[in-house]
mmCIF file with all atom_site columns, C-alpha atoms in Angstrom:
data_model
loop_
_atom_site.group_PDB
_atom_site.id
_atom_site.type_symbol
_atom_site.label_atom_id
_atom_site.label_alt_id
_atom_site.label_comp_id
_atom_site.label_asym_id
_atom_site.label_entity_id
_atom_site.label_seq_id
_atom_site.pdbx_PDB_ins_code
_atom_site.Cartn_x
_atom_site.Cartn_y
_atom_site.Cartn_z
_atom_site.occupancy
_atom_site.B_iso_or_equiv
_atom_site.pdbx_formal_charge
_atom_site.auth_seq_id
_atom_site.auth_comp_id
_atom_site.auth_asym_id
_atom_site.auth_atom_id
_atom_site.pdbx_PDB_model_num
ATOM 1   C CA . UNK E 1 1   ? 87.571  122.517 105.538 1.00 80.00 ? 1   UNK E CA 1
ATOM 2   C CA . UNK E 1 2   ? 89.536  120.119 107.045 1.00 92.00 ? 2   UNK E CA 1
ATOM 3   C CA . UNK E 1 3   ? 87.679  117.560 108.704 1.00 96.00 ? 3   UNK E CA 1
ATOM 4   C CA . UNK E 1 4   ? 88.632  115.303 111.204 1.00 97.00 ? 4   UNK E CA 1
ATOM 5   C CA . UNK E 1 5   ? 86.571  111.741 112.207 1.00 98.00 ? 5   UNK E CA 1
ATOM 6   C CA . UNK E 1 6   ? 86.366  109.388 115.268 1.00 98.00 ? 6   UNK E CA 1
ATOM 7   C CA . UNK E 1 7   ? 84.597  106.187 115.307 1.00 98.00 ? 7   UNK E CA 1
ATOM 8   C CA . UNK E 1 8   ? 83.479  104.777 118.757 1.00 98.00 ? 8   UNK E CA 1
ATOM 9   C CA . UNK E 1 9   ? 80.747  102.528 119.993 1.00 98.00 ? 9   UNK E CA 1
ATOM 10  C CA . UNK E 1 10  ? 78.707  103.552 122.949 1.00 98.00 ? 10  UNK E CA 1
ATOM 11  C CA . UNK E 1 11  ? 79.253  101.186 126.451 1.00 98.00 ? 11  UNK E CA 1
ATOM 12  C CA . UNK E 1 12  ? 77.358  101.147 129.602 1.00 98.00 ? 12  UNK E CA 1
ATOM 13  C CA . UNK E 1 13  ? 79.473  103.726 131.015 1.00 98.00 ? 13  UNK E CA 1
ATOM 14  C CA . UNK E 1 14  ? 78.596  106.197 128.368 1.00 98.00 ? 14  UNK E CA 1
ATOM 15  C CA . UNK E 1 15  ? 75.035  105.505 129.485 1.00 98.00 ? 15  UNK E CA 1
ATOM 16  C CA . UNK E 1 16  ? 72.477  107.474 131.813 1.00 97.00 ? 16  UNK E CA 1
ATOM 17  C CA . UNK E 1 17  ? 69.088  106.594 133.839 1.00 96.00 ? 17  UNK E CA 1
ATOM 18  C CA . UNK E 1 18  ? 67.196  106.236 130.891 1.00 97.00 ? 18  UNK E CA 1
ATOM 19  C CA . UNK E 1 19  ? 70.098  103.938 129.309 1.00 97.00 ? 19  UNK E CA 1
ATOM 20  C CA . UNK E 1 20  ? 70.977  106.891 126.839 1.00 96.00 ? 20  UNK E CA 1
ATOM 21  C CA . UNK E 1 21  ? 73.870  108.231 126.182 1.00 97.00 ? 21  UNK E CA 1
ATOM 22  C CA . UNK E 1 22  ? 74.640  110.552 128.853 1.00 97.00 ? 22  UNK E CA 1
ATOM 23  C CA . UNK E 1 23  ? 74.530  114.391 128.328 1.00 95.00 ? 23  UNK E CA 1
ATOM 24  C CA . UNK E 1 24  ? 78.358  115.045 129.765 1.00 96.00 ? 24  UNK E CA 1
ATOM 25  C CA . UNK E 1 25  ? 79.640  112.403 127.480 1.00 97.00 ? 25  UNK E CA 1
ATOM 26  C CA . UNK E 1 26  ? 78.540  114.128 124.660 1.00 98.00 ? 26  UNK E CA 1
ATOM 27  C CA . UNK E 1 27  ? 80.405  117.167 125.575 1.00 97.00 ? 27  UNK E CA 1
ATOM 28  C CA . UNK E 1 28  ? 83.738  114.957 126.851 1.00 97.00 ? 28  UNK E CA 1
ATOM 29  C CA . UNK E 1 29  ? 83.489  113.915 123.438 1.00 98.00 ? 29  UNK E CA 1
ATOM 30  C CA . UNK E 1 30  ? 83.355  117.090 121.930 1.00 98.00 ? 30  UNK E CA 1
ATOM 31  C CA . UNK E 1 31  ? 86.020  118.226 123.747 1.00 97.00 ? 31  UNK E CA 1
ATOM 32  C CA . UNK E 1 32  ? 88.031  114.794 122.861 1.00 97.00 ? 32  UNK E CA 1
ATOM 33  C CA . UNK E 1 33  ? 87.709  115.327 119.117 1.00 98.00 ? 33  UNK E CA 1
ATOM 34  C CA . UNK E 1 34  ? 88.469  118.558 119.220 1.00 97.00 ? 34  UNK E CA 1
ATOM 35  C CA . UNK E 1 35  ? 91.657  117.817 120.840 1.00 97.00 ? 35  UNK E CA 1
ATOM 36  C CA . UNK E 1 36  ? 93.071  115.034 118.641 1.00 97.00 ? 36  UNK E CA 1
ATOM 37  C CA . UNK E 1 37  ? 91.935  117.295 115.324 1.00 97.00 ? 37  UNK E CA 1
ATOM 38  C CA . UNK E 1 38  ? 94.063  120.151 117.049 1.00 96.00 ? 38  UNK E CA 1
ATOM 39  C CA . UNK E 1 39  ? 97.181  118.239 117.834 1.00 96.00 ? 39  UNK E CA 1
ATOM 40  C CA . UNK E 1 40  ? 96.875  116.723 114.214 1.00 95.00 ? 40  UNK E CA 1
ATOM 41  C CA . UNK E 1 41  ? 97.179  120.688 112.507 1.00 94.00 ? 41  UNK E CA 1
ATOM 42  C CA . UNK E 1 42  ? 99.315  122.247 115.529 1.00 95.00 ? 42  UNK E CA 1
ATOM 43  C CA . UNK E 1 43  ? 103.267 122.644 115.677 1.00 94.00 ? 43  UNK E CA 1
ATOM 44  C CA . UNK E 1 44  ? 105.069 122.462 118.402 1.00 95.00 ? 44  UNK E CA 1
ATOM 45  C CA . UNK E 1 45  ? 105.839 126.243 118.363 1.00 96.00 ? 45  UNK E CA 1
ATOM 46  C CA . UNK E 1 46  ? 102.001 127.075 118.578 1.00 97.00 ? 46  UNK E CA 1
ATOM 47  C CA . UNK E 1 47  ? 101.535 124.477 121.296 1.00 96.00 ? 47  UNK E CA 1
ATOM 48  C CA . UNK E 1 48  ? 104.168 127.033 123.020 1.00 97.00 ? 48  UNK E CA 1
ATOM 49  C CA . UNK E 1 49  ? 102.880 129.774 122.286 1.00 98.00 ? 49  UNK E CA 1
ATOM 50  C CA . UNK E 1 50  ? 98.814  129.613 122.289 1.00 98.00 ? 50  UNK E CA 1
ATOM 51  C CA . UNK E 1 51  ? 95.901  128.360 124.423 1.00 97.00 ? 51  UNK E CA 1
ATOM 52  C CA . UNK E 1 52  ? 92.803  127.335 123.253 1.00 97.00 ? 52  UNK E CA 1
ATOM 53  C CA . UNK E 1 53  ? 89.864  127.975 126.003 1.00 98.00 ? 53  UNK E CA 1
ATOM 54  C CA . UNK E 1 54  ? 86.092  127.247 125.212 1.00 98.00 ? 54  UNK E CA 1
ATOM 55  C CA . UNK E 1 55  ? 83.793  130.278 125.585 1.00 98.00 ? 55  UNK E CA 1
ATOM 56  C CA . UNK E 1 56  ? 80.112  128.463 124.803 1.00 98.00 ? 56  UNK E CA 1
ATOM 57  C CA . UNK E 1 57  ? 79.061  125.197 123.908 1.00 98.00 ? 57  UNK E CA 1
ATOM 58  C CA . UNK E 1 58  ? 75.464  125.132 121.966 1.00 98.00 ? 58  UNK E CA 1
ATOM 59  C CA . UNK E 1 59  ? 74.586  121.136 121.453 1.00 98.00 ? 59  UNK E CA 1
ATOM 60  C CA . UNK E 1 60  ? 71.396  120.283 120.016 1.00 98.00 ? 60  UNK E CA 1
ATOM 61  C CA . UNK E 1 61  ? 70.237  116.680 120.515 1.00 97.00 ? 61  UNK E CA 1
ATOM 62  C CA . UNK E 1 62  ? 68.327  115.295 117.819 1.00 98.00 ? 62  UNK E CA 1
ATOM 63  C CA . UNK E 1 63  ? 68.053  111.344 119.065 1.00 97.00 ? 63  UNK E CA 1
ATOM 64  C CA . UNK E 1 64  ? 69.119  108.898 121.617 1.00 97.00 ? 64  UNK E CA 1
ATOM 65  C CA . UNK E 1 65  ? 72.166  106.916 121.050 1.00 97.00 ? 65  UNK E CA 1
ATOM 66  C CA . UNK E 1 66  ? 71.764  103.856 123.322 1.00 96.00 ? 66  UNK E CA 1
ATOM 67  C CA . UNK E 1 67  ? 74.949  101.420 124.226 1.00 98.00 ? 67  UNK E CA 1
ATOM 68  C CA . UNK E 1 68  ? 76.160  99.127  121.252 1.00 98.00 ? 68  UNK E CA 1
ATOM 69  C CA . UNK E 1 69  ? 75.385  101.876 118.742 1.00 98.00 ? 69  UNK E CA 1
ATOM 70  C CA . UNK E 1 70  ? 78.538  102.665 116.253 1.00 98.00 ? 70  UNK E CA 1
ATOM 71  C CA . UNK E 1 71  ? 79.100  106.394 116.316 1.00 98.00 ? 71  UNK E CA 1
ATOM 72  C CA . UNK E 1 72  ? 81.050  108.555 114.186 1.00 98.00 ? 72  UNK E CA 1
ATOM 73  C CA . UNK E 1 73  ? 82.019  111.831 115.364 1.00 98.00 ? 73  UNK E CA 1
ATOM 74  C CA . UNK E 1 74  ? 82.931  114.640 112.725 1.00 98.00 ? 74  UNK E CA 1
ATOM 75  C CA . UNK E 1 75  ? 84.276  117.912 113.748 1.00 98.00 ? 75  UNK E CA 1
ATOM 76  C CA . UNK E 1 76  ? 85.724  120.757 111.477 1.00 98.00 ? 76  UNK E CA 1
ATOM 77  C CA . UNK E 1 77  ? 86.184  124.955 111.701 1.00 97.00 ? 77  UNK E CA 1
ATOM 78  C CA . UNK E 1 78  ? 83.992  126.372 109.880 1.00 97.00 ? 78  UNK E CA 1
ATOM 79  C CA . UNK E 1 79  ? 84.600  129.983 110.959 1.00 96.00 ? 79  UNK E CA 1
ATOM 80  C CA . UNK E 1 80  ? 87.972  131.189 112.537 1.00 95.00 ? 80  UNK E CA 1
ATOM 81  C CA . UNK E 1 81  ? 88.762  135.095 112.787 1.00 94.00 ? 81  UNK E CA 1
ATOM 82  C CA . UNK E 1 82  ? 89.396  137.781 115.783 1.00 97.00 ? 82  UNK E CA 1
ATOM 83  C CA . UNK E 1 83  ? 90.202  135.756 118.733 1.00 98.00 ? 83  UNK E CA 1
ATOM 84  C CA . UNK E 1 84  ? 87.351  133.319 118.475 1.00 98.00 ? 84  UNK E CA 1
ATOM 85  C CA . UNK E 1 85  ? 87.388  129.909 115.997 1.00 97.00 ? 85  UNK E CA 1
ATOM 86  C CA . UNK E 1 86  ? 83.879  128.134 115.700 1.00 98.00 ? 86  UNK E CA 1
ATOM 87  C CA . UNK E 1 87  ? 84.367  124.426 116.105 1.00 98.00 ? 87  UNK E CA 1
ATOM 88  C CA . UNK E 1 88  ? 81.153  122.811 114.877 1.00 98.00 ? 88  UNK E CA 1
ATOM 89  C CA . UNK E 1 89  ? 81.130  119.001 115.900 1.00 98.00 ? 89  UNK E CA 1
ATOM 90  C CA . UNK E 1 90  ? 78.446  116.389 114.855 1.00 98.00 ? 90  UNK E CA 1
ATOM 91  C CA . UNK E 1 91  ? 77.570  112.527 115.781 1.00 98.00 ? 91  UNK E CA 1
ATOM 92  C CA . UNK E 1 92  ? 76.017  110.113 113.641 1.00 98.00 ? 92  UNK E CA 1
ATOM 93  C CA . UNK E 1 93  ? 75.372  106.509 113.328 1.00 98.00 ? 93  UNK E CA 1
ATOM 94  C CA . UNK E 1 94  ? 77.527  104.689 111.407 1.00 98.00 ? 94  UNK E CA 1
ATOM 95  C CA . UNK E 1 95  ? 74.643  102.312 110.451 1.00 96.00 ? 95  UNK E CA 1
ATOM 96  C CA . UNK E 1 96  ? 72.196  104.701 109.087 1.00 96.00 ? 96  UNK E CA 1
ATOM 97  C CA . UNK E 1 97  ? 73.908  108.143 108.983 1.00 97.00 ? 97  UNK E CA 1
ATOM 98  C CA . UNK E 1 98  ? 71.149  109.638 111.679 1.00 97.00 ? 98  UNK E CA 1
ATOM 99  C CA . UNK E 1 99  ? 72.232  112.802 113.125 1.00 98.00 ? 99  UNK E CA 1
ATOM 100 C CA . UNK E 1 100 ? 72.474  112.155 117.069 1.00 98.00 ? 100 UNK E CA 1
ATOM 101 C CA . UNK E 1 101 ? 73.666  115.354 117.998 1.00 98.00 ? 101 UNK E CA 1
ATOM 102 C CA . UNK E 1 102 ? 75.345  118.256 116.591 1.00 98.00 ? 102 UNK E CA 1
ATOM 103 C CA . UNK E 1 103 ? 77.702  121.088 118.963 1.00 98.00 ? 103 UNK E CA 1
ATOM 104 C CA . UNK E 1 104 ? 78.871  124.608 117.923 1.00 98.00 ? 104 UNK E CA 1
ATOM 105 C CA . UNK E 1 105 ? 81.929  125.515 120.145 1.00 98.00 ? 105 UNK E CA 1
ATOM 106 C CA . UNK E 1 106 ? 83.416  129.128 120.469 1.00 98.00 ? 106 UNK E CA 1
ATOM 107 C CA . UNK E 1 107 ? 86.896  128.572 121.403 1.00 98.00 ? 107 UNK E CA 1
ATOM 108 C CA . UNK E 1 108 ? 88.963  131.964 122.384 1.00 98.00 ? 108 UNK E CA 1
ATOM 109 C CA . UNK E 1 109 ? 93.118  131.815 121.338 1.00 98.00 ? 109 UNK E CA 1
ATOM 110 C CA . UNK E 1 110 ? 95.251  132.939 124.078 1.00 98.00 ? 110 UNK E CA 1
ATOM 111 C CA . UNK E 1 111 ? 98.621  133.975 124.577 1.00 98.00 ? 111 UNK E CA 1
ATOM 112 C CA . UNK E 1 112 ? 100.134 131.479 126.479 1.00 98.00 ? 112 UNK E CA 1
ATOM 113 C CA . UNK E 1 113 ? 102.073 133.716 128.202 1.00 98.00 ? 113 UNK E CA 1
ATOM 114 C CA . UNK E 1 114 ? 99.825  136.731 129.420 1.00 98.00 ? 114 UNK E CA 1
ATOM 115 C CA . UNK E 1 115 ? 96.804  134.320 129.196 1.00 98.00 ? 115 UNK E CA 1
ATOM 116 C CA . UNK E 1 116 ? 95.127  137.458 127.330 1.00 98.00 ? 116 UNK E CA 1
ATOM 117 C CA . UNK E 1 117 ? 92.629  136.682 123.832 1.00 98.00 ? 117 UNK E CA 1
ATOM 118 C CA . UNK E 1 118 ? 95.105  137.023 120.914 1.00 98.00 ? 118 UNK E CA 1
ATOM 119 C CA . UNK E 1 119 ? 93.925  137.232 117.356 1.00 98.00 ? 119 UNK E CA 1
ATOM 120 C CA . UNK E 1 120 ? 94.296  134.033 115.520 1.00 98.00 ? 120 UNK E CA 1
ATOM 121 C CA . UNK E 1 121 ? 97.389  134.308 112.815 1.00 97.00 ? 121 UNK E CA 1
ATOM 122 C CA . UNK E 1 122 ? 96.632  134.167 109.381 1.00 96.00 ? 122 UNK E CA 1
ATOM 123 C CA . UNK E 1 123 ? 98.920  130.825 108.910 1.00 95.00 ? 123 UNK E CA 1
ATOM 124 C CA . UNK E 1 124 ? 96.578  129.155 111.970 1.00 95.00 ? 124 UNK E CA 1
ATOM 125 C CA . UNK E 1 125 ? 93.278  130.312 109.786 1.00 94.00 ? 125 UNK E CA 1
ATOM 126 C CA . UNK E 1 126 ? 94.346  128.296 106.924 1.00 94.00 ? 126 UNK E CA 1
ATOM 127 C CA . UNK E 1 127 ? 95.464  125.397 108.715 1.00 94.00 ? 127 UNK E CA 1
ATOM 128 C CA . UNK E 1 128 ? 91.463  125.000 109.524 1.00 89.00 ? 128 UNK E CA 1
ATOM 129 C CA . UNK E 1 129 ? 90.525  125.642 105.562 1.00 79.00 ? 129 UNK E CA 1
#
């Protein structure tokens, strides 16, 4: 699988009421990630002719990350067939390794033009492998 990996460190903005990391930043950062690791595989003539949509986000929070903490965000597909590619995404400390929080994304490939699910071409598949 290829994998891609963002390091950040977590700043007051990032931060909630209880001076944790907020729930919707985890899931800008998903979406983030997932973004940059796209444009890395894409071509041009995909980015013209598909559109990635999310259909469920599942995170699972496993620990606080609290501001100054050194994350490092992993995301890879582990599963791409039909119309729908599983992005699974994960966040760990860069100190210790300690999972932080993990996300399993269902993303649906459209046609860019009718905006209808499309099944994912074999050549896009192994671009994720």
């Amino acid at each position: 699988m290829k994998k891609y990996r963002k390091e950040l460190t977590v700043t007051s903005s990032d931060l909630d009421d209880l001076q944790h990391v907020n729930n919707v930043r985890y899931l800008e950062w998903v979406q983030l990630v997932s973004k940059e690791h796209w444009e890395q595989l894409t071509s041009q003539v995909w980015e013209d002719q598909f559109i990635w949509v999310v259909k469920r986000h599942q995170i699972t929070y496993h620990r606080p990350a609290k501001q100054g903490d050194n994350l490092m965000i992993c995301t890879y597909v582990p599963e791409a067939s039909g119309a729908i590619s599983k992005r699974k995404v994960e966040i760990h400390t860069v100190e210790t390794d300690s999972l932080i929080a993990e996300c399993l994304t269902e993303w649906v490939l459209l046609d860019a033009r009718t905006g209808k699910p499309t099944r994912i071409p074999l050549e896009m598949q192994r671009v994720f492998v």
